Coordinates of C-alpha atoms and ligand atoms in Angstrom, one line a residue:
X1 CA -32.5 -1.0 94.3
X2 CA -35.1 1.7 92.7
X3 CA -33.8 5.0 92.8
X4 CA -37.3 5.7 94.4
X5 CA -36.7 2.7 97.1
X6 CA -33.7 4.5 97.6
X7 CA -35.0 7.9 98.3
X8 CA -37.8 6.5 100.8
X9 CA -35.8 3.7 102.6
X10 CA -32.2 5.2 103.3
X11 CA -31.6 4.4 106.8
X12 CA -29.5 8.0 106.8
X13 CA -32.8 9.8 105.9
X14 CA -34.4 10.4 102.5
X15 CA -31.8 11.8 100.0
X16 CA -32.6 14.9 98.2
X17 CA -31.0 16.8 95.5
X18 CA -30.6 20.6 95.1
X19 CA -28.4 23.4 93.7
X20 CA -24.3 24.1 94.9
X21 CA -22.8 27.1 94.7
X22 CA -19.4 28.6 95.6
X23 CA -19.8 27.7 99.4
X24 CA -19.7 23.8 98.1
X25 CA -16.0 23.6 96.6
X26 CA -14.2 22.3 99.2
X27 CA -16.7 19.4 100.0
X28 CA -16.9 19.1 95.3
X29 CA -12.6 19.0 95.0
X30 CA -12.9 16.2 98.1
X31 CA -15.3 14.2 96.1
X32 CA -14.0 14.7 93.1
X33 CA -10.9 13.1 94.3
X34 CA -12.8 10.1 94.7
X35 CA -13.8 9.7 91.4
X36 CA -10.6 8.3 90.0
X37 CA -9.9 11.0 87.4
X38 CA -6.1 11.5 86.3
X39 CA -6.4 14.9 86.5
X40 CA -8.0 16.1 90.0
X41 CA -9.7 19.0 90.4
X42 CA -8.6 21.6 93.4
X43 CA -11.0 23.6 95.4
X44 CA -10.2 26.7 93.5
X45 CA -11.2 25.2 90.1
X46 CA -14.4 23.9 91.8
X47 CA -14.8 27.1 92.9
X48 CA -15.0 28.6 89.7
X49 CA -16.7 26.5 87.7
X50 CA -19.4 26.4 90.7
X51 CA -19.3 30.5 90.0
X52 CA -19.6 30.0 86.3
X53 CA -23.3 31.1 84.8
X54 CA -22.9 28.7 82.5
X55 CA -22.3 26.0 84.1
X56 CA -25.5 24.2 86.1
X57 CA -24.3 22.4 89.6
X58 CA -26.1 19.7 91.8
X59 CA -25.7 17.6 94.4
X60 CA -27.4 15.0 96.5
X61 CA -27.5 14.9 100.0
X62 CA -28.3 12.6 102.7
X63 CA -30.8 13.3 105.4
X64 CA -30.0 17.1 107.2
X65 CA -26.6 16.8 106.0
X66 CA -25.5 20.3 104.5
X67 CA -22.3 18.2 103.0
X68 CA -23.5 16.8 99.5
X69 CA -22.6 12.8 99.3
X70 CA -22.7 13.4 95.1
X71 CA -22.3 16.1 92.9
X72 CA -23.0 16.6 88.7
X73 CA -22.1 19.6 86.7
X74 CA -22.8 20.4 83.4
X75 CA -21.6 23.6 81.0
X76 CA -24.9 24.6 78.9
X77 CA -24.4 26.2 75.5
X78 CA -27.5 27.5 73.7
X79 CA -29.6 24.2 73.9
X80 CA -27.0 21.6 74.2
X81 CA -25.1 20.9 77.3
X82 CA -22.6 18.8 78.5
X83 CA -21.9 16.6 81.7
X84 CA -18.4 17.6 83.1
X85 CA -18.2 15.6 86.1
X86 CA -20.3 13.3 88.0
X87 CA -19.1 11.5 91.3
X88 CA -21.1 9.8 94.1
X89 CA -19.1 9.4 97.5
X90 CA -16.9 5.8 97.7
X91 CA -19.1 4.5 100.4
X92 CA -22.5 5.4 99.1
X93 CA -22.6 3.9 95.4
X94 CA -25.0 1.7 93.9
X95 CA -27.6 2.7 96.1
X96 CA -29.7 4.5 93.6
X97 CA -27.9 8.2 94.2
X98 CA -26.2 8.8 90.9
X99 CA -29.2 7.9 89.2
X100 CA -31.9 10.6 91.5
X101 CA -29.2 13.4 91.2
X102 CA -29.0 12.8 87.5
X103 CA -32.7 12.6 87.2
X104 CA -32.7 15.9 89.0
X105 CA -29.8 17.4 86.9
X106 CA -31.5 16.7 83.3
X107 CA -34.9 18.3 85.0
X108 CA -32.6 21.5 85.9
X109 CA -31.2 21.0 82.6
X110 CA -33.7 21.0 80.6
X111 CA -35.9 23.9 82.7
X112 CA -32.7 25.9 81.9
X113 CA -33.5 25.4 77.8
X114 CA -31.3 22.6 77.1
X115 CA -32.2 20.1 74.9
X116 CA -29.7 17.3 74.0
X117 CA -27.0 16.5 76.6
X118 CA -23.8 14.7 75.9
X119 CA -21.2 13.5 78.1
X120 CA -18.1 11.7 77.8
X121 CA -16.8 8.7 79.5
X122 CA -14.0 6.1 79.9
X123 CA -14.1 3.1 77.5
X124 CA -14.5 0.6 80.6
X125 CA -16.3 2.6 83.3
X126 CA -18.6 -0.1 83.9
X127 CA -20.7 1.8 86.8
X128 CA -20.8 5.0 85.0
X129 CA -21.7 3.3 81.3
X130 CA -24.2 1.3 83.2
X131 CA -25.8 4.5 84.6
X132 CA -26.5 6.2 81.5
X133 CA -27.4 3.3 79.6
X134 CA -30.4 2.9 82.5
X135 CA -30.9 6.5 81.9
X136 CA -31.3 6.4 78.1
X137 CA -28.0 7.9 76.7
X138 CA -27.0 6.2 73.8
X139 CA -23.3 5.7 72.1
X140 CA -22.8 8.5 69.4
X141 CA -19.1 8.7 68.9
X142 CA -15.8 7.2 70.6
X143 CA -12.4 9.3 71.0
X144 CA -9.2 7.0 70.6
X145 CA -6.9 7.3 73.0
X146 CA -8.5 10.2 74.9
X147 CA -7.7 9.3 78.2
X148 CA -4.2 8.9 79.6
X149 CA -3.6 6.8 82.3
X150 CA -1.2 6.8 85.2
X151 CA 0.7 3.5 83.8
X152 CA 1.2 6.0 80.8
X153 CA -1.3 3.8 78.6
X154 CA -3.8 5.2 76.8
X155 CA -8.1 4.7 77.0
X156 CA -10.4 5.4 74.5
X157 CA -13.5 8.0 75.5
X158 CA -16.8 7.0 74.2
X159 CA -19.3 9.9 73.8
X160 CA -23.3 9.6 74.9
X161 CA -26.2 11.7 74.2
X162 CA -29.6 11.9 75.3
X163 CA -32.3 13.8 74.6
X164 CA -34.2 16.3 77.4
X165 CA -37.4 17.1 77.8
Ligands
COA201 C1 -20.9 6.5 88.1 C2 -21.4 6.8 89.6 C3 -21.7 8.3 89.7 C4 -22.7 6.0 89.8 O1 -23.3 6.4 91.0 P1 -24.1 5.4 91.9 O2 -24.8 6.2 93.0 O3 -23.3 4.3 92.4 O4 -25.2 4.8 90.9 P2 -26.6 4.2 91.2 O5 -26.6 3.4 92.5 O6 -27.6 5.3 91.1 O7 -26.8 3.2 90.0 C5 -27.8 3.3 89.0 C6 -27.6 2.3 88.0 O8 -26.3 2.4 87.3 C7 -25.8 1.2 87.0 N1 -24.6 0.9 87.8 C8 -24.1 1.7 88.9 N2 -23.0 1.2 89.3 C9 -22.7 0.1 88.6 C10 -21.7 -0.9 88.7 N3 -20.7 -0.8 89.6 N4 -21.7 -1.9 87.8 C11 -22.7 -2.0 86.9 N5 -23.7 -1.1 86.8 C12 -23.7 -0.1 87.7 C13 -26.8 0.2 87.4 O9 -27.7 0.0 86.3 C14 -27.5 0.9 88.5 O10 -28.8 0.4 88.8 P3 -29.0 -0.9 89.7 O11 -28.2 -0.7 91.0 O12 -30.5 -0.9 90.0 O13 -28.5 -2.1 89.0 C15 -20.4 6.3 90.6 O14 -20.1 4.9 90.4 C16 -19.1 7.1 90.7 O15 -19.1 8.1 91.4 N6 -18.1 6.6 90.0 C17 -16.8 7.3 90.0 C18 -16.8 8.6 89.2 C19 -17.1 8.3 87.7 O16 -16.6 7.4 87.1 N7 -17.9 9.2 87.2 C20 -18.4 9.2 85.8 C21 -17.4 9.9 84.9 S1 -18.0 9.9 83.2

């Protein structure tokens, strides 16, 4: 499905993306928690990072819903910036969400003077690599062993970039 078709059609109301702030960290650390991650983030954390100047914070929500169903952060750094997280509730993937909040994001982004964004990802993230592949980030380095997994094994991180604006 379009990520337009998804915006007009959702039986739950349009979706629409806008800022969070320090109000959002509870609802962020619960979604966060359902991205998978070894290391979880706690509300606190969330709390600060959505605090931090620096660091640019969106979700997506659903309909009238004040409660985001998907949030993205990224730290900014003169013109570069990087995505930190990026999660889109269990029930509610691959129906075009990730992709309009990222859309949104790399607009915020880039109105905020950023021009190159890179993220990093988990060598075998299918749904995430598929994302930004349909959003024009390409491969420009891989980590070895980055990530470590519960089963004490270790997964390589592959780094994207794309250019904003
Ligand atoms: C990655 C994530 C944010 C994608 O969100 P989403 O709302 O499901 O993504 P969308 O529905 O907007 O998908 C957009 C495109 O991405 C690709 N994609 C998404 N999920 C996919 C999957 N499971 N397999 C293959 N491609 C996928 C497709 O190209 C898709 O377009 P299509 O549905 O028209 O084929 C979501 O899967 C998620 O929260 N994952 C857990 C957290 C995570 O891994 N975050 C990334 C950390 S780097």
């Amino acid at each position: 499905m379009s990520w337009l078709h998804s915006l007009l059609g959702r039986k739950d109301g349009p979706a629409r993306t806008g800022p969070l702030d320090v109000r959002h960290a509870r609802q962020v650390a619960a979604l966060h928690h359902q991205g998978g991650f070894a290391r979880l983030w706690e509300p606190g954390e969330c709390a600060a990072l959505l605090a931090d100047r620096a660091v640019v914070s969106d979700g997506v929500f659903l309909g009238s819903a004040s409660e985001p169903c998907g949030f993205v952060m990224s730290r900014v750094a003169a013109d570069e910036a990087e995505i930190l997280s990026i999660v889109v509730a269990g029930g509610r993937r691959r129906s075009g969400l990730g992709q309009s909040l990222l859309c949104a994001h790399m607009a915020q982004l880039a109105a905020r003077g950023a021009a190159r964004l890179f993220l990093e990802v988990e060598e075998g993230n299918v749904a995430a690599i598929g994302l930004y592949n349909r959003l024009g980030f390409e491969i420009v380095g891989r980590r070895e062993g980055y990530y470590a997994k519960a089963d004490g094994t270790r997964v390589a991180a592959l780094v994207m970039r794309r250019d904003l604006g």
